[in-house]
Tab-separated table of C-alpha atoms in Angstrom:
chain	number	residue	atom	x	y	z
A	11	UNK	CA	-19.312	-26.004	-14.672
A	12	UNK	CA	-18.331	-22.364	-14.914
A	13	UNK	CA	-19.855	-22.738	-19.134
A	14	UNK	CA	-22.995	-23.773	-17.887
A	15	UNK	CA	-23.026	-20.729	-15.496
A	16	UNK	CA	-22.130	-18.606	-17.784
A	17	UNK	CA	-24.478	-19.465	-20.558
A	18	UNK	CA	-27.562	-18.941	-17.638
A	19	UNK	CA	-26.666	-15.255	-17.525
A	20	UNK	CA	-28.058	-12.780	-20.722
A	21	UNK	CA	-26.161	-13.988	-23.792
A	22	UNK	CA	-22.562	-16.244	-24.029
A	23	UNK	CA	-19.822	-16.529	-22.090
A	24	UNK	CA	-17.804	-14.264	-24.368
A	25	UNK	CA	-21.104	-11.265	-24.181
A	26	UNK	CA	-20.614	-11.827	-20.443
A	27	UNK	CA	-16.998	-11.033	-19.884
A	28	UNK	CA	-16.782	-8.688	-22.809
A	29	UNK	CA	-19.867	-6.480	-20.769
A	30	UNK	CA	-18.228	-7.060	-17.569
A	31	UNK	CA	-14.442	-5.882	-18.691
A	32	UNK	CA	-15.984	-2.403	-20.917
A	33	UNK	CA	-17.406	-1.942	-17.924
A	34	UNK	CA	-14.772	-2.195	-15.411
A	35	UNK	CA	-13.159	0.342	-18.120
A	36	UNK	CA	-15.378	2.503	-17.781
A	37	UNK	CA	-15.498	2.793	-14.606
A	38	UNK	CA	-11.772	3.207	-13.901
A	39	UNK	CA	-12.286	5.773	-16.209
A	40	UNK	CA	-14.496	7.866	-14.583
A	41	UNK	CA	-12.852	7.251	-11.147
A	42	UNK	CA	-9.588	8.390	-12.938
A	43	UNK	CA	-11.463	11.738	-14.186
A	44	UNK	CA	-12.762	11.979	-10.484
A	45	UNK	CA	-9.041	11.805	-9.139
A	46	UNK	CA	-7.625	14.395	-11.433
A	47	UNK	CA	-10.962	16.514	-9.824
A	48	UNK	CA	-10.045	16.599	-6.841
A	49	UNK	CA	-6.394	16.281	-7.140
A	50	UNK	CA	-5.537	13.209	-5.552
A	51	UNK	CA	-3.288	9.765	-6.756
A	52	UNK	CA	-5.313	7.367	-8.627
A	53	UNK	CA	-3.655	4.413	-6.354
A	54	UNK	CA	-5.668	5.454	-3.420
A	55	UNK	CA	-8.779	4.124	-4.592
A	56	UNK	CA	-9.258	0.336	-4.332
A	57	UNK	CA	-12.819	-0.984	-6.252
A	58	UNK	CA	-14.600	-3.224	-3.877
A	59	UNK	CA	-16.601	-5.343	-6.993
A	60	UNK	CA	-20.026	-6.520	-4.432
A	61	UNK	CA	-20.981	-9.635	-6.024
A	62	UNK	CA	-24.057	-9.949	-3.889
A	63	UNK	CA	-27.035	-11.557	-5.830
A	64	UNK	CA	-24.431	-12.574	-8.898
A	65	UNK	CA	-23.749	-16.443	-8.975
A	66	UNK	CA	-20.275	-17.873	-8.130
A	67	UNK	CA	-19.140	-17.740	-11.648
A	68	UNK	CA	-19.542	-14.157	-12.371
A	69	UNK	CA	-17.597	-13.595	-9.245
A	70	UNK	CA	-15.016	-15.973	-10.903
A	71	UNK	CA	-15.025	-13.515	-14.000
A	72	UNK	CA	-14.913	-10.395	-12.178
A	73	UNK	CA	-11.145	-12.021	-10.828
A	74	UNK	CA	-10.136	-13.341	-14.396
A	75	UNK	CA	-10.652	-9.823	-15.230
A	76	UNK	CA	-8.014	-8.431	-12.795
A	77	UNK	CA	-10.572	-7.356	-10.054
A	78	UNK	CA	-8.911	-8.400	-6.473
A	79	UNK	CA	-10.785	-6.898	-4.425
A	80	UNK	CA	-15.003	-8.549	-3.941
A	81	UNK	CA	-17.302	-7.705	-1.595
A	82	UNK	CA	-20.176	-9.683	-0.358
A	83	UNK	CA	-23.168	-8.679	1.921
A	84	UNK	CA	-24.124	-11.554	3.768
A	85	UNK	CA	-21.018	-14.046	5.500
A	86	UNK	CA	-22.737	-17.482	4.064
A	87	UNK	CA	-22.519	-15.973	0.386
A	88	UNK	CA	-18.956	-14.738	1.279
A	89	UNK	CA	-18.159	-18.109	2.422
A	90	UNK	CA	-19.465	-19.979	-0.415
A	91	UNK	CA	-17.849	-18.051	-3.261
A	92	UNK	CA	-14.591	-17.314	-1.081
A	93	UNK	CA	-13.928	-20.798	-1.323
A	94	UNK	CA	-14.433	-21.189	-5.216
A	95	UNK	CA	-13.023	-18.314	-6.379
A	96	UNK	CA	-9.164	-18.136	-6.652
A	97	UNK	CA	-7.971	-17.771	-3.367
A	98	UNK	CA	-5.608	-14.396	-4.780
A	99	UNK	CA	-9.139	-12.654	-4.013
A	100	UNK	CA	-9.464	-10.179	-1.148
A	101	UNK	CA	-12.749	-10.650	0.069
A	102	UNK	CA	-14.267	-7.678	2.290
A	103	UNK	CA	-17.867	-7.962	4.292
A	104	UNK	CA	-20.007	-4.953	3.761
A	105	UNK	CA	-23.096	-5.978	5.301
A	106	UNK	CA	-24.485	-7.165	8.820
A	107	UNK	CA	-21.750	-9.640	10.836
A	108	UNK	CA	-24.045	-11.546	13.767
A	109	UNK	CA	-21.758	-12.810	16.263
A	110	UNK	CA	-22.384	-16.255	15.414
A	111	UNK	CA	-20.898	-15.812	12.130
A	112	UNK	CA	-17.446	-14.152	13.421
A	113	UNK	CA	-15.739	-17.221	14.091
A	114	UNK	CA	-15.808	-18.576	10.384
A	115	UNK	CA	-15.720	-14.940	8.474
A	116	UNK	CA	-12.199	-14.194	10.476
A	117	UNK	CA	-10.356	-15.800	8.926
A	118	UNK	CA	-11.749	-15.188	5.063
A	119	UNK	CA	-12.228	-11.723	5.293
A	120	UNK	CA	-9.319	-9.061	4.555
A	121	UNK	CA	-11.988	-6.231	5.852
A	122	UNK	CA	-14.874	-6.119	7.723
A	123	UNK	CA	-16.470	-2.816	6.719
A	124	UNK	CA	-20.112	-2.975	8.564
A	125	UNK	CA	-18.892	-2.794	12.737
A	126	UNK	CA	-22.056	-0.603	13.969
A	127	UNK	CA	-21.808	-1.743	17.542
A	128	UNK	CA	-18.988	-2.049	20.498
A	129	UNK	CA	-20.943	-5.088	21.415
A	130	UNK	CA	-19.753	-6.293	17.761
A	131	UNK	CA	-16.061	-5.074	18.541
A	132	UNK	CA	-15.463	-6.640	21.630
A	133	UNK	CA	-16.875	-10.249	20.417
A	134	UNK	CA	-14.437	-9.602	17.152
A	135	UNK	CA	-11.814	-8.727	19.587
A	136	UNK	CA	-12.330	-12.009	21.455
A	137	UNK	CA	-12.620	-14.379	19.168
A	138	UNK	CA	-10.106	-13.003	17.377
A	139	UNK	CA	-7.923	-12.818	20.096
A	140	UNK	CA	-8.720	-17.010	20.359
A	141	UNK	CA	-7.860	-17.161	16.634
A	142	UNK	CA	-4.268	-15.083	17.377
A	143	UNK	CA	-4.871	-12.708	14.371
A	144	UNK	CA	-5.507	-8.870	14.288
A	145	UNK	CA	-8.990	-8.625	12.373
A	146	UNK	CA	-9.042	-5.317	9.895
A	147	UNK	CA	-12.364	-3.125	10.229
A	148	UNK	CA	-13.757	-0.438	9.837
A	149	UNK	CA	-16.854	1.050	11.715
A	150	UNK	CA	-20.035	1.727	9.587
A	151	UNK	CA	-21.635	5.624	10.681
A	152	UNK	CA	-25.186	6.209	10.178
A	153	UNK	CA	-24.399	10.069	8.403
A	154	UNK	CA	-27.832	10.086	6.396
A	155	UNK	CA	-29.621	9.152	9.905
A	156	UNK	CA	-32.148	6.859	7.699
A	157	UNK	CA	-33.882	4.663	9.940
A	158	UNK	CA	-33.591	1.965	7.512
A	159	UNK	CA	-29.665	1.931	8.139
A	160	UNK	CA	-27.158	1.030	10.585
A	161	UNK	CA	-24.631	2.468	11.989
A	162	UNK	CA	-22.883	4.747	14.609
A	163	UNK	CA	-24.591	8.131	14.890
A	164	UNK	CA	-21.742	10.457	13.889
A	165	UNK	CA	-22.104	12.425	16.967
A	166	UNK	CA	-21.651	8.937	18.784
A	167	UNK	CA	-18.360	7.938	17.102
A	168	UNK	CA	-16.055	10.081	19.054
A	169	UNK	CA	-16.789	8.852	22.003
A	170	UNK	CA	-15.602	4.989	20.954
A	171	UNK	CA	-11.941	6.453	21.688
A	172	UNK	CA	-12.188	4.918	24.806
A	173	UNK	CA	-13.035	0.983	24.217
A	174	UNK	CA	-10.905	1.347	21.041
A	175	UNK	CA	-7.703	1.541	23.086
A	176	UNK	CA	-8.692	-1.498	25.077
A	177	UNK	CA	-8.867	-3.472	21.606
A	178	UNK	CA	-5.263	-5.608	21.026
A	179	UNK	CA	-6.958	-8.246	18.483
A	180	UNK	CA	-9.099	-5.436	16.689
A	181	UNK	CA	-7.190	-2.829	14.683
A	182	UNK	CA	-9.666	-0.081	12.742
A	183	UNK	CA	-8.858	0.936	9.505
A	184	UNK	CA	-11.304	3.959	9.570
A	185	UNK	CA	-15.330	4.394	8.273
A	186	UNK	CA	-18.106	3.464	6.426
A	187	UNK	CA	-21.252	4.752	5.283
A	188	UNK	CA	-24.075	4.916	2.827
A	189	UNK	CA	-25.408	8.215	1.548
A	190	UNK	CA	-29.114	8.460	0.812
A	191	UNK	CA	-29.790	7.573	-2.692
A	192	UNK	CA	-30.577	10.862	-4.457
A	193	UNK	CA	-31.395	11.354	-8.283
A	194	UNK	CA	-28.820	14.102	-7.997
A	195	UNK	CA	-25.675	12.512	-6.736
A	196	UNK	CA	-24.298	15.933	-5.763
A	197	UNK	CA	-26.489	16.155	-2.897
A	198	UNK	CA	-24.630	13.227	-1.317
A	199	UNK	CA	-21.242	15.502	-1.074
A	200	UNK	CA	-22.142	16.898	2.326
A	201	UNK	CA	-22.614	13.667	3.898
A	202	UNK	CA	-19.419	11.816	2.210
A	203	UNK	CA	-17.471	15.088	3.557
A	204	UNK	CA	-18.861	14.929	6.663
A	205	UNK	CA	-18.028	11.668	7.368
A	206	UNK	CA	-14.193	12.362	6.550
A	207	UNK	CA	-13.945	15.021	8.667
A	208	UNK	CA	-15.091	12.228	11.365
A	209	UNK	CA	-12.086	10.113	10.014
A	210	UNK	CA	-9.706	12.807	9.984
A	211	UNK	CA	-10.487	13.785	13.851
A	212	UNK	CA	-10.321	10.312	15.067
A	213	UNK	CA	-6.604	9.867	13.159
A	214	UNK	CA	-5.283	13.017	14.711
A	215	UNK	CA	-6.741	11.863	18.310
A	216	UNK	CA	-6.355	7.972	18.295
A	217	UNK	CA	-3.239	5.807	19.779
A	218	UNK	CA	-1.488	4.510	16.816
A	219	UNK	CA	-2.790	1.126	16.953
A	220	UNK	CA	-5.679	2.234	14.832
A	221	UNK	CA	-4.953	3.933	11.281
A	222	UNK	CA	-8.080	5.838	10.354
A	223	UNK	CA	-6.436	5.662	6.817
A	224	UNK	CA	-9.649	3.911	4.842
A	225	UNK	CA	-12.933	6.021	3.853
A	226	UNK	CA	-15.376	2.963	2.767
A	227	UNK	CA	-18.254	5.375	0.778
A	228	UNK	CA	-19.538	5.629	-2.227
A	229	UNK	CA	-21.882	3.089	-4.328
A	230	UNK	CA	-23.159	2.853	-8.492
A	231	UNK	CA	-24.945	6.072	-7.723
A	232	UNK	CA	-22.699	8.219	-6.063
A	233	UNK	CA	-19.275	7.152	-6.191
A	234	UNK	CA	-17.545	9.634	-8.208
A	235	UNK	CA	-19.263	12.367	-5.759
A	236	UNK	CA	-17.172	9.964	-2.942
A	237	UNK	CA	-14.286	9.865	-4.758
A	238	UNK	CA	-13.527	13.746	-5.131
A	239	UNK	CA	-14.246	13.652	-0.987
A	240	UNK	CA	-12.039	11.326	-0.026
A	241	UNK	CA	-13.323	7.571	-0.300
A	242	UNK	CA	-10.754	5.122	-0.421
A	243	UNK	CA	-12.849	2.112	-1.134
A	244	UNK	CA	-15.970	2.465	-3.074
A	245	UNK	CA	-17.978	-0.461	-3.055
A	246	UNK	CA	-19.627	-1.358	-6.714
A	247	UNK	CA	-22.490	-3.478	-7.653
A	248	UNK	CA	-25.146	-2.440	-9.935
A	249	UNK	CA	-23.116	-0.391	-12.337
A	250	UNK	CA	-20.812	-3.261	-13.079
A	251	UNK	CA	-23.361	-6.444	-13.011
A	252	UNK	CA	-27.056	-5.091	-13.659
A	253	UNK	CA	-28.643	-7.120	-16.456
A	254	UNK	CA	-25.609	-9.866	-16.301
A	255	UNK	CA	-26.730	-12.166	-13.814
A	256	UNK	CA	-30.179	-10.998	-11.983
A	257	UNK	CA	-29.884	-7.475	-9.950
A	258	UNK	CA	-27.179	-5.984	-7.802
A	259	UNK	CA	-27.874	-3.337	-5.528
């Protein structure tokens, strides 16, 4: 099954995982050179490989290939490949979670990166509170203030303080956001460092329940910009699976 997969995607098998591992190199690579920028540890940078739009089999590559960490945008496509992919796979939500859909994501996702509402917290909290497990998230800010996104206004985000120390099932592992696209990735830099200033403010004045320790920014585009600011996951599709297996935003 995985052959025939393969073999609908440009090229062989072998063209597919030999495009797919140059470049995951390449990439490292350039998040390396980013590091040494901005002097911080090349460990604190997890690559969150979005499979979105790929079929189940590249997913499987990207996880032959070493890549642990795979994000998907919608929970039924998360579902689905979660369960055939090799369950060593840490599978992390980036897009929209209706409340409907919390009960089954739970308990596949290691990290919900997209909370934009408390309404959204407090049904995570309770179902996950029926589930008796802590669910790891982060809450998605709005810093570009495009209509077209959601999000927590980052004037907005301070104020949470107060429902997040009422959370016991919930624990927040910091933000996310998505920085305008811009032909010049450099004028992303004031939004990515605005947004972990945010993180850094809610660390110093949250209880300790909540770690404020993961900056979720940075995409194809822009991600080395987010690296040198601070981003601790950067969330990958297009540069890594454009022209394999249809298009990946």
């Amino acid at each position: 099954m995985t052959q025939s997969c393969y073999a609908a995607v440009r090229g062989t098998p072998m063209d597919a995982k030999v495009t797919l591992r140059d470049r995951l190199l390449r990439v490292r690579e350039r998040v390396a050179a980013a590091c040494l920028r901005a002097g911080r540890d090349l460990g604190a940078v997890t690559l969150v490989a979005v499979t979105k739009t790929v079929p189940v089999a590249m997913a499987r590559l990207a996880s032959d290939l070493g890549e642990r960490h795979l994000g998907e945008n919608r929970p039924q496509e998360l579902w689905r490949k979660a369960d055939a992919v090799d369950r060593g796979v840490f599978w992390h939500l980036i897009g929209p979670l209706q409340r409907n859909k919390i009960e089954r994501t739970l308990p596949l996702a290691h990290l919900i990166h997209s909370v934009d509402s408390v309404r959204l917290l407090e049904a995570i909290e309770e179902e996950a509170g029926r589930q008796l497990r802590v669910a790891d998230v982060l809450l998605e800010v709005n810093a570009s203030r495009e209509g077209s996104k959601h999000g927590f206004p980052p004037e907005e985000v301070p104020a949470l303080l107060g429902p997040l120390a009422r959370l016991r099932n919930v624990r927040v592992r910091g933000l996310m956001t998505m920085a305008a696209h811009e032909d010049d990735p450099q004028q992303t830099r004031p939004t990515f460092a605005r947004v972990r200033e945010l993180c850094d403010r809610l660390r110093r004045d949250v209880g300790p329940r909540h770690t404020f320790d993961q900056l979720s920014m940075g995409m194809s585009n822009d991600f080395e910009v987010a690296v040198e600011e601070g981003a601790t996951l950067i969330r990958l599709g297009t540069v890594l699976f454009e022209g394999l297996a249809g298009d990946q935003a």
